[in-house]
Amino acid sequence: MLNLHTQGRRLAETLLLGAVFYLAGCAHAPAPDGCGSDKDCKLDRVCEANQCVWPVRPADASDANRSLAWTSTNAESAPAGPPAQGMFRFDPLHRGRSSFLLPKQKPEIIWTVDSAAPVTASPTLSSEGLVLMASHSGKLLASSSAGKPMWTFTAADMIWSTPAIAADGTVYVGSDDDNLYALEGKTGKVLWKYRVGACQQTIGIGPEATRCDVDAGPTIGPDGALYTGGDGVYAINTNGTLRWRFATGGHVSGAPAVAADGTVYAGSQDNSIYAISTDGKRQWEFRARDDVESSPAIEEDGTIYIGSDDNRLYALSPQGQMLWAFTTADDVRASPAIGRDGTVYVGSYDGMVYAIRRDGTLLWAFRTGDRIHSSALIDASGAILVGSQDDRLYAIEPDGKLRWSVELGGDVDSSPILAADGTIYVGSDDGKLYALRAK
Ligand SMILES: [Ca+2]
Ligand SMILES: [Ca+2]
Ligand SMILES: [Ca+2]
């Protein structure tokens, strides 16, 4: 929990940072494509220091389960954002924060749904109470919160990507068949599909078959656009047309994160982490030493956290400078979670869950029995929930002590989610979606 002193300090820091950015903006001459007023800016962007930017809401636009500053400065006329936990890492900032509480007691499995193939994706919850889960079977299954199957969508190849659900109920999911699909939320009927890239071979395995896979996200940005990856980073309009494509030197498998100002951050198998402006132009590129499969998370102060197969978790400034790197003993493919006090939680293929302070020093480490691919959830009290390839789902206290663990039927690479009533949903390599609840 943040105490008031900390909150005050953080607010002061945010304001100071904002002032620095503002002054930095004024120091530049107006760009050739600069604006004179808000009317010169497309969509709902506003004109600040002769630049079109997304409106930034002050200080506390942070909680995963509060809607973000979706597109408008006028809160009353702002459209509602996607449902809480309606995408990978719950919102475009990817902090992994839930406003609900994990059960104190070890939960029991209350139902399962079998997809008949491993589940790497994270489940998502629709505002109508449907639980969506995608699987390597190519199926996207929609179930009621009681575990009753509602509809199934089948893509032409495996699905690794976590489905996203927009405010209007539309479901978006990517497949190894190189398409991003938009589905009607109530029925699963295909509304449109967008083919990512122009790979000669779309289905199956091998470099050409996988280069254009839509493994990432998609992330629904604060502007409503869909951000995903393939043979680059893609911004796709909600009517299924391309907004922009940003070329990378390698496959993009991690869901992009999108800051409140619309800046898009994504990693690639070309070893780089990119910051991309709202018009699809490169702002900066940071070179890691190996593939970047991890999906970035963005802190309140703008710091970007992201892992790499070079075994490190990086903290990068909004300008792309390395603040620090924390080294683990194996690949970091999970997406980092950021606690309300700034502590960063991430699992590594070395089997450890690390809690890392804002200055990059280790707070604690928790050992599991196998590699960790799953991204951690932080509950309202700061407790952590994460899966491991030792087939267990772990609840860890804020001080790093085990609260409980539950054994499932296979690797738990899927990132768990938590509903308001304390029900936990997670997928496993045994093909099942699990719903767990304490008595
Ligand atoms: Ca493919
Ligand atoms: Ca490695
Ligand atoms: Ca296992």
CSV table of C-alpha atoms and ligand atoms in Angstrom, one decimal:
chain,number,residue,atom,x,y,z
A,1,MET,CA,0.0,0.0,0.0
A,2,LEU,CA,1.2,3.5,-0.7
A,3,ASN,CA,1.2,5.8,2.2
A,4,LEU,CA,0.3,9.4,1.8
A,5,HIS,CA,3.8,10.6,2.0
A,6,THR,CA,4.8,8.3,-0.9
A,7,GLN,CA,1.7,9.3,-2.9
A,8,GLY,CA,2.6,13.0,-2.4
A,9,ARG,CA,6.2,12.4,-3.5
A,10,ARG,CA,5.0,10.4,-6.5
A,11,LEU,CA,2.6,13.1,-7.5
A,12,ALA,CA,5.4,15.7,-7.1
A,13,GLU,CA,7.6,13.6,-9.3
A,14,THR,CA,4.9,13.2,-11.9
A,15,LEU,CA,4.3,17.0,-12.0
A,16,LEU,CA,8.0,17.7,-12.2
A,17,LEU,CA,8.4,15.2,-15.0
A,18,GLY,CA,5.5,16.7,-16.8
A,19,ALA,CA,7.0,20.2,-16.4
A,20,VAL,CA,10.4,19.0,-17.8
A,21,PHE,CA,8.6,17.4,-20.8
A,22,TYR,CA,6.6,20.6,-21.3
A,23,LEU,CA,9.8,22.8,-21.3
A,24,ALA,CA,11.6,20.3,-23.5
A,25,GLY,CA,8.6,20.6,-25.9
A,26,CYS,CA,8.8,24.4,-25.9
A,27,ALA,CA,12.5,24.4,-26.6
A,28,HIS,CA,12.0,22.9,-30.0
A,29,ALA,CA,10.9,24.9,-33.0
A,30,PRO,CA,7.5,23.8,-34.4
A,31,ALA,CA,7.8,20.7,-36.5
A,32,PRO,CA,7.0,21.2,-40.2
A,33,ASP,CA,3.8,19.1,-39.6
A,34,GLY,CA,3.1,20.9,-36.4
A,35,CYS,CA,-0.3,22.2,-35.3
A,36,GLY,CA,-1.7,25.6,-34.4
A,37,SER,CA,-4.8,24.4,-32.6
A,38,ASP,CA,-6.5,21.1,-31.6
A,39,LYS,CA,-8.5,21.3,-34.9
A,40,ASP,CA,-5.3,20.6,-36.8
A,41,CYS,CA,-4.9,17.2,-35.1
A,42,LYS,CA,-6.5,14.0,-36.3
A,43,LEU,CA,-8.9,12.0,-34.0
A,44,ASP,CA,-9.1,13.3,-30.5
A,45,ARG,CA,-5.5,14.4,-30.2
A,46,VAL,CA,-4.8,17.9,-28.9
A,47,CYS,CA,-2.2,20.5,-29.9
A,48,GLU,CA,0.5,21.0,-27.4
A,49,ALA,CA,3.7,22.9,-28.1
A,50,ASN,CA,2.9,22.7,-31.8
A,51,GLN,CA,2.6,18.9,-31.7
A,52,CYS,CA,-0.4,16.7,-31.9
A,53,VAL,CA,-0.5,14.5,-28.8
A,54,TRP,CA,-3.0,12.3,-27.0
A,55,PRO,CA,-4.4,14.0,-24.0
A,56,VAL,CA,-2.8,12.9,-20.8
A,57,ARG,CA,-4.8,12.5,-17.7
A,58,PRO,CA,-3.1,13.7,-14.5
A,59,ALA,CA,-1.4,11.4,-12.0
A,60,ASP,CA,-3.6,8.4,-11.3
A,61,ALA,CA,-4.6,7.1,-14.7
A,62,SER,CA,-3.0,4.0,-13.4
A,63,ASP,CA,-5.3,1.3,-12.0
A,64,ALA,CA,-5.8,-1.5,-14.4
A,65,ASN,CA,-9.5,-1.7,-13.6
A,66,ARG,CA,-10.3,1.9,-13.9
A,67,SER,CA,-10.8,3.0,-17.5
A,68,LEU,CA,-8.0,5.0,-19.0
A,69,ALA,CA,-8.2,8.4,-20.5
A,70,TRP,CA,-9.9,6.8,-23.5
A,71,THR,CA,-9.6,9.4,-26.3
A,72,SER,CA,-11.3,12.4,-24.8
A,73,THR,CA,-10.4,15.1,-22.3
A,74,ASN,CA,-14.1,15.3,-21.4
A,75,ALA,CA,-14.7,12.4,-19.0
A,76,GLU,CA,-18.5,12.6,-19.4
A,77,SER,CA,-18.4,12.2,-23.2
A,78,ALA,CA,-15.5,9.8,-23.2
A,79,PRO,CA,-16.5,6.4,-24.6
A,80,ALA,CA,-16.0,3.6,-22.1
A,81,GLY,CA,-12.8,1.6,-22.5
A,82,PRO,CA,-12.5,-2.1,-23.0
A,83,PRO,CA,-13.6,-4.2,-20.0
A,84,ALA,CA,-11.1,-4.6,-17.2
A,85,GLN,CA,-8.9,-7.6,-18.1
A,86,GLY,CA,-10.2,-7.4,-21.7
A,87,MET,CA,-6.7,-7.9,-23.1
A,88,PHE,CA,-3.2,-9.2,-22.3
A,89,ARG,CA,-2.0,-7.6,-19.1
A,90,PHE,CA,-5.4,-6.0,-18.6
A,91,ASP,CA,-4.8,-2.7,-20.3
A,92,PRO,CA,-2.4,-1.1,-22.8
A,93,LEU,CA,0.0,-0.1,-20.0
A,94,HIS,CA,0.5,-3.7,-19.1
A,95,ARG,CA,1.2,-3.3,-15.4
A,96,GLY,CA,-0.6,-6.5,-14.5
A,97,ARG,CA,-2.5,-4.9,-11.6
A,98,SER,CA,-5.9,-6.3,-10.5
A,99,SER,CA,-8.1,-4.3,-8.2
A,100,PHE,CA,-9.4,-7.5,-6.7
A,101,LEU,CA,-8.1,-9.8,-3.9
A,102,LEU,CA,-6.6,-13.2,-4.2
A,103,PRO,CA,-8.0,-15.8,-1.9
A,104,LYS,CA,-6.3,-16.2,1.4
A,105,GLN,CA,-6.9,-20.0,1.4
A,106,LYS,CA,-5.8,-22.4,-1.3
A,107,PRO,CA,-8.6,-22.4,-4.0
A,108,GLU,CA,-10.1,-25.5,-5.5
A,109,ILE,CA,-10.7,-26.2,-9.2
A,110,ILE,CA,-14.4,-25.5,-9.7
A,111,TRP,CA,-14.6,-26.3,-13.4
A,112,THR,CA,-12.5,-26.8,-16.5
A,113,VAL,CA,-13.0,-26.5,-20.2
A,114,ASP,CA,-10.8,-28.7,-22.5
A,115,SER,CA,-9.5,-27.2,-25.7
A,116,ALA,CA,-7.5,-30.4,-26.6
A,117,ALA,CA,-4.2,-28.6,-27.2
A,118,PRO,CA,-1.8,-26.5,-25.1
A,119,VAL,CA,-2.9,-23.1,-23.9
A,120,THR,CA,-0.2,-20.4,-23.8
A,121,ALA,CA,-2.6,-17.4,-24.1
A,122,SER,CA,-4.1,-15.6,-21.1
A,123,PRO,CA,-7.8,-15.9,-20.6
A,124,THR,CA,-9.8,-12.6,-20.9
A,125,LEU,CA,-13.1,-11.6,-19.3
A,126,SER,CA,-15.8,-9.8,-21.3
A,127,SER,CA,-18.1,-7.3,-19.8
A,128,GLU,CA,-21.0,-9.8,-20.3
A,129,GLY,CA,-19.2,-12.2,-18.0
A,130,LEU,CA,-17.8,-14.5,-20.7
A,131,VAL,CA,-14.4,-16.1,-20.2
A,132,LEU,CA,-12.4,-16.3,-23.5
A,133,MET,CA,-9.5,-18.7,-24.0
A,134,ALA,CA,-7.5,-19.4,-27.1
A,135,SER,CA,-5.5,-22.6,-27.7
A,136,HIS,CA,-2.9,-24.2,-30.0
A,137,SER,CA,-5.9,-26.2,-31.4
A,138,GLY,CA,-6.7,-23.0,-33.3
A,139,LYS,CA,-9.9,-22.6,-31.2
A,140,LEU,CA,-11.1,-19.7,-29.3
A,141,LEU,CA,-13.6,-20.9,-26.7
A,142,ALA,CA,-16.1,-18.6,-25.0
A,143,SER,CA,-17.6,-19.9,-21.8
A,144,SER,CA,-19.9,-18.5,-19.2
A,145,SER,CA,-18.5,-17.8,-15.8
A,146,ALA,CA,-20.1,-21.1,-14.7
A,147,GLY,CA,-18.1,-23.0,-17.3
A,148,LYS,CA,-20.9,-23.5,-19.9
A,149,PRO,CA,-19.6,-23.4,-23.5
A,150,MET,CA,-21.2,-20.5,-25.4
A,151,TRP,CA,-19.4,-20.4,-28.7
A,152,THR,CA,-16.2,-21.6,-30.5
A,153,PHE,CA,-14.3,-19.9,-33.2
A,154,THR,CA,-11.7,-21.9,-35.1
A,155,ALA,CA,-8.7,-20.3,-37.0
A,156,ALA,CA,-6.7,-22.1,-39.7
A,157,ASP,CA,-3.7,-22.5,-37.4
A,158,MET,CA,-2.6,-22.4,-33.8
A,159,ILE,CA,-3.5,-19.4,-31.5
A,160,TRP,CA,-0.9,-18.2,-29.1
A,161,SER,CA,-2.3,-14.7,-28.7
A,162,THR,CA,-4.5,-13.5,-25.9
A,163,PRO,CA,-7.8,-12.3,-27.1
A,164,ALA,CA,-8.8,-8.7,-26.6
A,165,ILE,CA,-12.4,-7.4,-26.1
A,166,ALA,CA,-13.4,-3.9,-27.0
A,167,ALA,CA,-15.9,-1.7,-25.2
A,168,ASP,CA,-18.6,-2.6,-27.8
A,169,GLY,CA,-18.0,-6.3,-27.2
A,170,THR,CA,-16.0,-7.1,-30.3
A,171,VAL,CA,-13.4,-9.8,-29.8
A,172,TYR,CA,-10.0,-9.6,-31.5
A,173,VAL,CA,-7.6,-12.5,-31.7
A,174,GLY,CA,-4.5,-13.3,-33.8
A,175,SER,CA,-3.5,-16.7,-35.2
A,176,ASP,CA,-0.5,-18.4,-36.7
A,177,ASP,CA,-2.5,-18.4,-39.9
A,178,ASP,CA,-1.3,-14.8,-40.1
A,179,ASN,CA,-4.7,-13.2,-39.6
A,180,LEU,CA,-6.0,-10.9,-37.0
A,181,TYR,CA,-9.7,-11.7,-36.6
A,182,ALA,CA,-12.5,-9.5,-35.3
A,183,LEU,CA,-15.4,-11.5,-34.0
A,184,GLU,CA,-18.9,-10.7,-32.8
A,185,GLY,CA,-18.7,-11.0,-29.0
A,186,LYS,CA,-22.1,-12.7,-28.5
A,187,THR,CA,-21.7,-15.3,-31.2
A,188,GLY,CA,-18.1,-15.6,-32.3
A,189,LYS,CA,-19.1,-14.8,-35.9
A,190,VAL,CA,-16.2,-13.4,-38.0
A,191,LEU,CA,-16.7,-9.6,-38.7
A,192,TRP,CA,-13.5,-9.2,-40.6
A,193,LYS,CA,-9.9,-10.5,-40.8
A,194,TYR,CA,-6.8,-8.6,-41.6
A,195,ARG,CA,-3.8,-10.5,-43.0
A,196,VAL,CA,-0.6,-9.4,-41.4
A,197,GLY,CA,2.4,-9.3,-43.8
A,198,ALA,CA,2.9,-11.1,-47.1
A,199,CYS,CA,4.5,-14.4,-46.1
A,200,GLN,CA,4.6,-16.9,-48.9
A,201,GLN,CA,3.8,-19.7,-46.5
A,202,THR,CA,1.2,-18.8,-43.9
A,203,ILE,CA,0.4,-22.1,-42.1
A,204,GLY,CA,2.6,-24.6,-40.3
A,205,ILE,CA,6.2,-24.3,-38.9
A,206,GLY,CA,9.5,-23.0,-40.3
A,207,PRO,CA,10.9,-19.5,-40.6
A,208,GLU,CA,8.6,-18.3,-43.4
A,209,ALA,CA,5.5,-19.9,-41.9
A,210,THR,CA,6.1,-18.2,-38.6
A,211,ARG,CA,7.4,-14.8,-39.6
A,212,CYS,CA,4.0,-13.3,-40.0
A,213,ASP,CA,2.2,-15.2,-37.2
A,214,VAL,CA,-0.1,-12.9,-35.2
A,215,ASP,CA,1.1,-14.0,-31.7
A,216,ALA,CA,1.0,-10.6,-30.1
A,217,GLY,CA,-1.8,-9.2,-28.2
A,218,PRO,CA,-3.6,-7.5,-29.7
A,219,THR,CA,-3.5,-4.4,-27.5
A,220,ILE,CA,-6.4,-2.0,-27.7
A,221,GLY,CA,-4.8,1.4,-27.5
A,222,PRO,CA,-6.2,4.5,-25.8
A,223,ASP,CA,-7.2,5.7,-29.3
A,224,GLY,CA,-9.2,2.5,-29.9
A,225,ALA,CA,-6.8,1.2,-32.5
A,226,LEU,CA,-5.5,-2.4,-32.3
A,227,TYR,CA,-1.7,-2.9,-31.9
A,228,THR,CA,-0.2,-6.3,-32.8
A,229,GLY,CA,2.8,-7.9,-34.3
A,230,GLY,CA,4.0,-10.2,-37.1
A,231,ASP,CA,6.7,-9.3,-39.5
A,232,GLY,CA,6.7,-5.8,-37.8
A,233,VAL,CA,4.5,-3.8,-35.5
A,234,TYR,CA,1.0,-3.1,-36.8
A,235,ALA,CA,-1.7,-0.5,-36.0
A,236,ILE,CA,-5.0,-1.6,-37.3
A,237,ASN,CA,-8.2,0.4,-37.3
A,238,THR,CA,-11.3,-1.2,-35.7
A,239,ASN,CA,-12.9,-1.5,-39.2
A,240,GLY,CA,-10.1,-3.8,-40.3
A,241,THR,CA,-8.0,-1.4,-42.3
A,242,LEU,CA,-4.3,-0.7,-41.8
A,243,ARG,CA,-3.4,2.5,-40.0
A,244,TRP,CA,0.4,1.9,-40.2
A,245,ARG,CA,3.0,-0.8,-40.3
A,246,PHE,CA,6.4,-0.4,-38.6
A,247,ALA,CA,9.0,-2.7,-40.1
A,248,THR,CA,11.4,-4.6,-37.8
A,249,GLY,CA,14.3,-6.9,-38.6
A,250,GLY,CA,12.6,-9.9,-36.9
A,251,HIS,CA,9.3,-11.3,-35.8
A,252,VAL,CA,7.3,-9.4,-33.2
A,253,SER,CA,5.7,-11.9,-30.8
A,254,GLY,CA,5.1,-9.8,-27.7
A,255,ALA,CA,1.9,-7.6,-27.3
A,256,PRO,CA,2.9,-3.9,-27.8
A,257,ALA,CA,2.3,-1.6,-24.8
A,258,VAL,CA,0.8,1.8,-25.5
A,259,ALA,CA,1.4,4.8,-23.3
A,260,ALA,CA,-1.3,7.4,-22.5
A,261,ASP,CA,0.3,9.8,-25.1
A,262,GLY,CA,-0.1,7.1,-27.8
A,263,THR,CA,3.5,6.0,-28.0
A,264,VAL,CA,3.8,2.3,-28.8
A,265,TYR,CA,6.5,0.2,-27.3
A,266,ALA,CA,7.3,-3.3,-28.7
A,267,GLY,CA,10.2,-5.8,-28.7
A,268,SER,CA,11.3,-8.0,-31.6
A,269,GLN,CA,13.3,-11.0,-32.3
A,270,ASP,CA,15.8,-8.7,-34.0
A,271,ASN,CA,17.0,-8.0,-30.4
A,272,SER,CA,15.5,-4.5,-30.4
A,273,ILE,CA,12.9,-2.6,-28.3
A,274,TYR,CA,11.2,0.1,-30.3
A,275,ALA,CA,9.3,3.3,-29.4
A,276,ILE,CA,6.9,4.2,-32.2
A,277,SER,CA,5.0,7.5,-32.5
A,278,THR,CA,1.2,7.7,-33.1
A,279,ASP,CA,1.9,8.0,-36.9
A,280,GLY,CA,4.0,4.9,-37.0
A,281,LYS,CA,7.5,6.6,-37.1
A,282,ARG,CA,10.4,5.4,-35.0
A,283,GLN,CA,11.1,7.5,-31.9
A,284,TRP,CA,14.0,5.4,-30.7
A,285,GLU,CA,15.4,1.9,-30.8
A,286,PHE,CA,17.2,0.2,-27.9
A,287,ARG,CA,19.4,-2.8,-28.6
A,288,ALA,CA,19.3,-5.8,-26.2
A,289,ARG,CA,21.7,-8.7,-26.7
A,290,ASP,CA,19.2,-11.3,-27.8
A,291,ASP,CA,15.6,-11.8,-28.9
A,292,VAL,CA,12.9,-9.7,-27.1
A,293,GLU,CA,9.9,-11.9,-26.7
A,294,SER,CA,8.7,-10.2,-23.5
A,295,SER,CA,5.9,-7.6,-23.7
A,296,PRO,CA,6.7,-4.2,-22.2
A,297,ALA,CA,5.1,-2.6,-19.2
A,298,ILE,CA,4.9,1.2,-18.6
A,299,GLU,CA,5.2,2.8,-15.2
A,300,GLU,CA,3.5,5.9,-14.0
A,301,ASP,CA,6.7,7.9,-14.5
A,302,GLY,CA,7.0,6.6,-18.1
A,303,THR,CA,9.7,4.0,-17.3
A,304,ILE,CA,9.5,1.0,-19.7
A,305,TYR,CA,10.2,-2.4,-18.3
A,306,ILE,CA,10.9,-5.3,-20.6
A,307,GLY,CA,12.7,-8.7,-20.6
A,308,SER,CA,15.0,-10.3,-23.2
A,309,ASP,CA,16.4,-13.7,-24.0
A,310,ASP,CA,19.7,-12.1,-23.0
A,311,ASN,CA,18.5,-13.0,-19.5
A,312,ARG,CA,18.0,-9.4,-18.5
A,313,LEU,CA,15.1,-7.3,-17.4
A,314,TYR,CA,15.6,-3.7,-18.7
A,315,ALA,CA,14.4,-0.4,-17.3
A,316,LEU,CA,14.4,2.2,-20.0
A,317,SER,CA,13.6,5.9,-19.8
A,318,PRO,CA,10.8,7.3,-22.0
A,319,GLN,CA,13.7,8.7,-24.1
A,320,GLY,CA,15.1,5.1,-24.6
A,321,GLN,CA,18.1,5.3,-22.3
A,322,MET,CA,18.9,2.3,-20.1
A,323,LEU,CA,18.3,3.1,-16.5
A,324,TRP,CA,19.4,-0.3,-15.3
A,325,ALA,CA,19.4,-4.0,-16.2
A,326,PHE,CA,18.7,-6.8,-13.8
A,327,THR,CA,20.4,-10.1,-14.8
A,328,THR,CA,18.7,-13.4,-14.2
A,329,ALA,CA,20.1,-16.9,-15.1
A,330,ASP,CA,18.0,-17.5,-18.2
A,331,ASP,CA,15.6,-15.9,-20.7
A,332,VAL,CA,13.1,-13.4,-19.5
A,333,ARG,CA,10.0,-13.9,-21.7
A,334,ALA,CA,7.3,-12.9,-19.3
A,335,SER,CA,5.9,-9.4,-19.2
A,336,PRO,CA,6.9,-7.6,-16.0
A,337,ALA,CA,4.2,-6.5,-13.5
A,338,ILE,CA,4.5,-3.2,-11.8
A,339,GLY,CA,3.3,-2.8,-8.2
A,340,ARG,CA,1.6,0.3,-6.9
A,341,ASP,CA,4.8,1.1,-5.0
A,342,GLY,CA,6.9,0.7,-8.2
A,343,THR,CA,8.3,-2.8,-7.3
A,344,VAL,CA,8.6,-4.8,-10.5
A,345,TYR,CA,7.8,-8.5,-10.6
A,346,VAL,CA,9.0,-10.9,-13.3
A,347,GLY,CA,9.6,-14.6,-13.7
A,348,SER,CA,12.5,-16.0,-15.6
A,349,TYR,CA,13.2,-19.2,-17.4
A,350,ASP,CA,15.7,-19.8,-14.5
A,351,GLY,CA,12.5,-20.7,-12.5
A,352,MET,CA,12.6,-17.7,-10.2
A,353,VAL,CA,10.1,-15.0,-9.6
A,354,TYR,CA,12.0,-11.7,-8.9
A,355,ALA,CA,10.8,-8.7,-7.1
A,356,ILE,CA,13.0,-5.8,-8.1
A,357,ARG,CA,13.0,-2.3,-6.5
A,358,ARG,CA,12.6,0.8,-8.6
A,359,ASP,CA,16.4,1.3,-8.4
A,360,GLY,CA,17.0,-2.1,-10.0
A,361,THR,CA,18.1,-3.9,-6.8
A,362,LEU,CA,16.7,-7.2,-5.7
A,363,LEU,CA,13.9,-7.1,-3.1
A,364,TRP,CA,13.3,-10.9,-3.0
A,365,ALA,CA,13.4,-14.0,-5.2
A,366,PHE,CA,11.0,-16.9,-5.0
A,367,ARG,CA,12.0,-20.3,-6.5
A,368,THR,CA,9.6,-22.5,-8.5
A,369,GLY,CA,10.4,-25.9,-9.9
A,370,ASP,CA,10.8,-25.1,-13.6
A,371,ARG,CA,10.9,-22.3,-16.2
A,372,ILE,CA,8.5,-19.3,-15.8
A,373,HIS,CA,6.8,-18.0,-19.0
A,374,SER,CA,3.6,-16.8,-17.3
A,375,SER,CA,3.3,-13.1,-16.5
A,376,ALA,CA,2.5,-12.2,-12.9
A,377,LEU,CA,-0.7,-10.6,-11.6
A,378,ILE,CA,-0.6,-8.2,-8.7
A,379,ASP,CA,-3.7,-8.2,-6.5
A,380,ALA,CA,-5.2,-5.2,-4.7
A,381,SER,CA,-3.1,-5.9,-1.5
A,382,GLY,CA,0.2,-6.5,-3.4
A,383,ALA,CA,0.1,-10.3,-3.4
A,384,ILE,CA,1.4,-12.0,-6.6
A,385,LEU,CA,-0.1,-14.8,-8.7
A,386,VAL,CA,2.0,-16.5,-11.4
A,387,GLY,CA,2.3,-19.9,-13.1
A,388,SER,CA,5.3,-22.1,-13.7
A,389,GLN,CA,6.3,-24.9,-16.0
A,390,ASP,CA,6.4,-27.1,-12.8
A,391,ASP,CA,2.6,-27.2,-13.5
A,392,ARG,CA,1.8,-25.1,-10.5
A,393,LEU,CA,0.1,-21.8,-10.0
A,394,TYR,CA,1.6,-19.8,-7.1
A,395,ALA,CA,0.2,-17.1,-4.8
A,396,ILE,CA,3.1,-15.2,-3.2
A,397,GLU,CA,2.8,-12.7,-0.4
A,398,PRO,CA,4.1,-9.2,-0.9
A,399,ASP,CA,7.1,-10.1,1.2
A,400,GLY,CA,8.0,-13.0,-1.1
A,401,LYS,CA,6.7,-15.9,1.1
A,402,LEU,CA,4.5,-18.6,-0.4
A,403,ARG,CA,0.7,-18.2,0.4
A,404,TRP,CA,-0.4,-21.3,-1.5
A,405,SER,CA,0.2,-23.2,-4.7
A,406,VAL,CA,-2.1,-25.4,-6.8
A,407,GLU,CA,-1.0,-28.2,-9.1
A,408,LEU,CA,-2.6,-28.2,-12.5
A,409,GLY,CA,-2.3,-30.7,-15.4
A,410,GLY,CA,0.6,-29.3,-17.3
A,411,ASP,CA,2.9,-26.3,-17.7
A,412,VAL,CA,1.2,-23.0,-16.6
A,413,ASP,CA,2.6,-20.6,-19.3
A,414,SER,CA,-0.7,-18.8,-19.4
A,415,SER,CA,-0.9,-15.6,-17.4
A,416,PRO,CA,-3.7,-15.9,-14.8
A,417,ILE,CA,-6.5,-13.4,-14.3
A,418,LEU,CA,-8.7,-12.7,-11.3
A,419,ALA,CA,-12.5,-11.8,-11.3
A,420,ALA,CA,-14.2,-9.6,-8.7
A,421,ASP,CA,-15.6,-12.6,-6.9
A,422,GLY,CA,-12.1,-14.0,-6.3
A,423,THR,CA,-12.4,-16.6,-9.1
A,424,ILE,CA,-9.0,-17.2,-10.8
A,425,TYR,CA,-8.9,-18.2,-14.5
A,426,VAL,CA,-5.8,-19.7,-16.1
A,427,GLY,CA,-4.8,-22.0,-19.0
A,428,SER,CA,-2.4,-24.9,-19.1
A,429,ASP,CA,-0.5,-27.1,-21.5
A,430,ASP,CA,-2.9,-29.9,-20.7
A,431,GLY,CA,-5.3,-28.0,-22.9
A,432,LYS,CA,-7.6,-26.9,-20.2
A,433,LEU,CA,-9.0,-23.6,-19.0
A,434,TYR,CA,-9.2,-23.7,-15.2
A,435,ALA,CA,-11.5,-21.8,-12.9
A,436,LEU,CA,-10.4,-21.8,-9.3
A,437,ARG,CA,-12.1,-20.5,-6.3
A,438,ALA,CA,-11.6,-20.7,-2.5
A,439,LYS,CA,-14.5,-22.1,-0.4
B,1,CA,CA,2.0,-18.4,-40.0
B,2,CA,CA,19.2,-16.6,-22.8
B,3,CA,CA,5.7,-29.2,-16.7
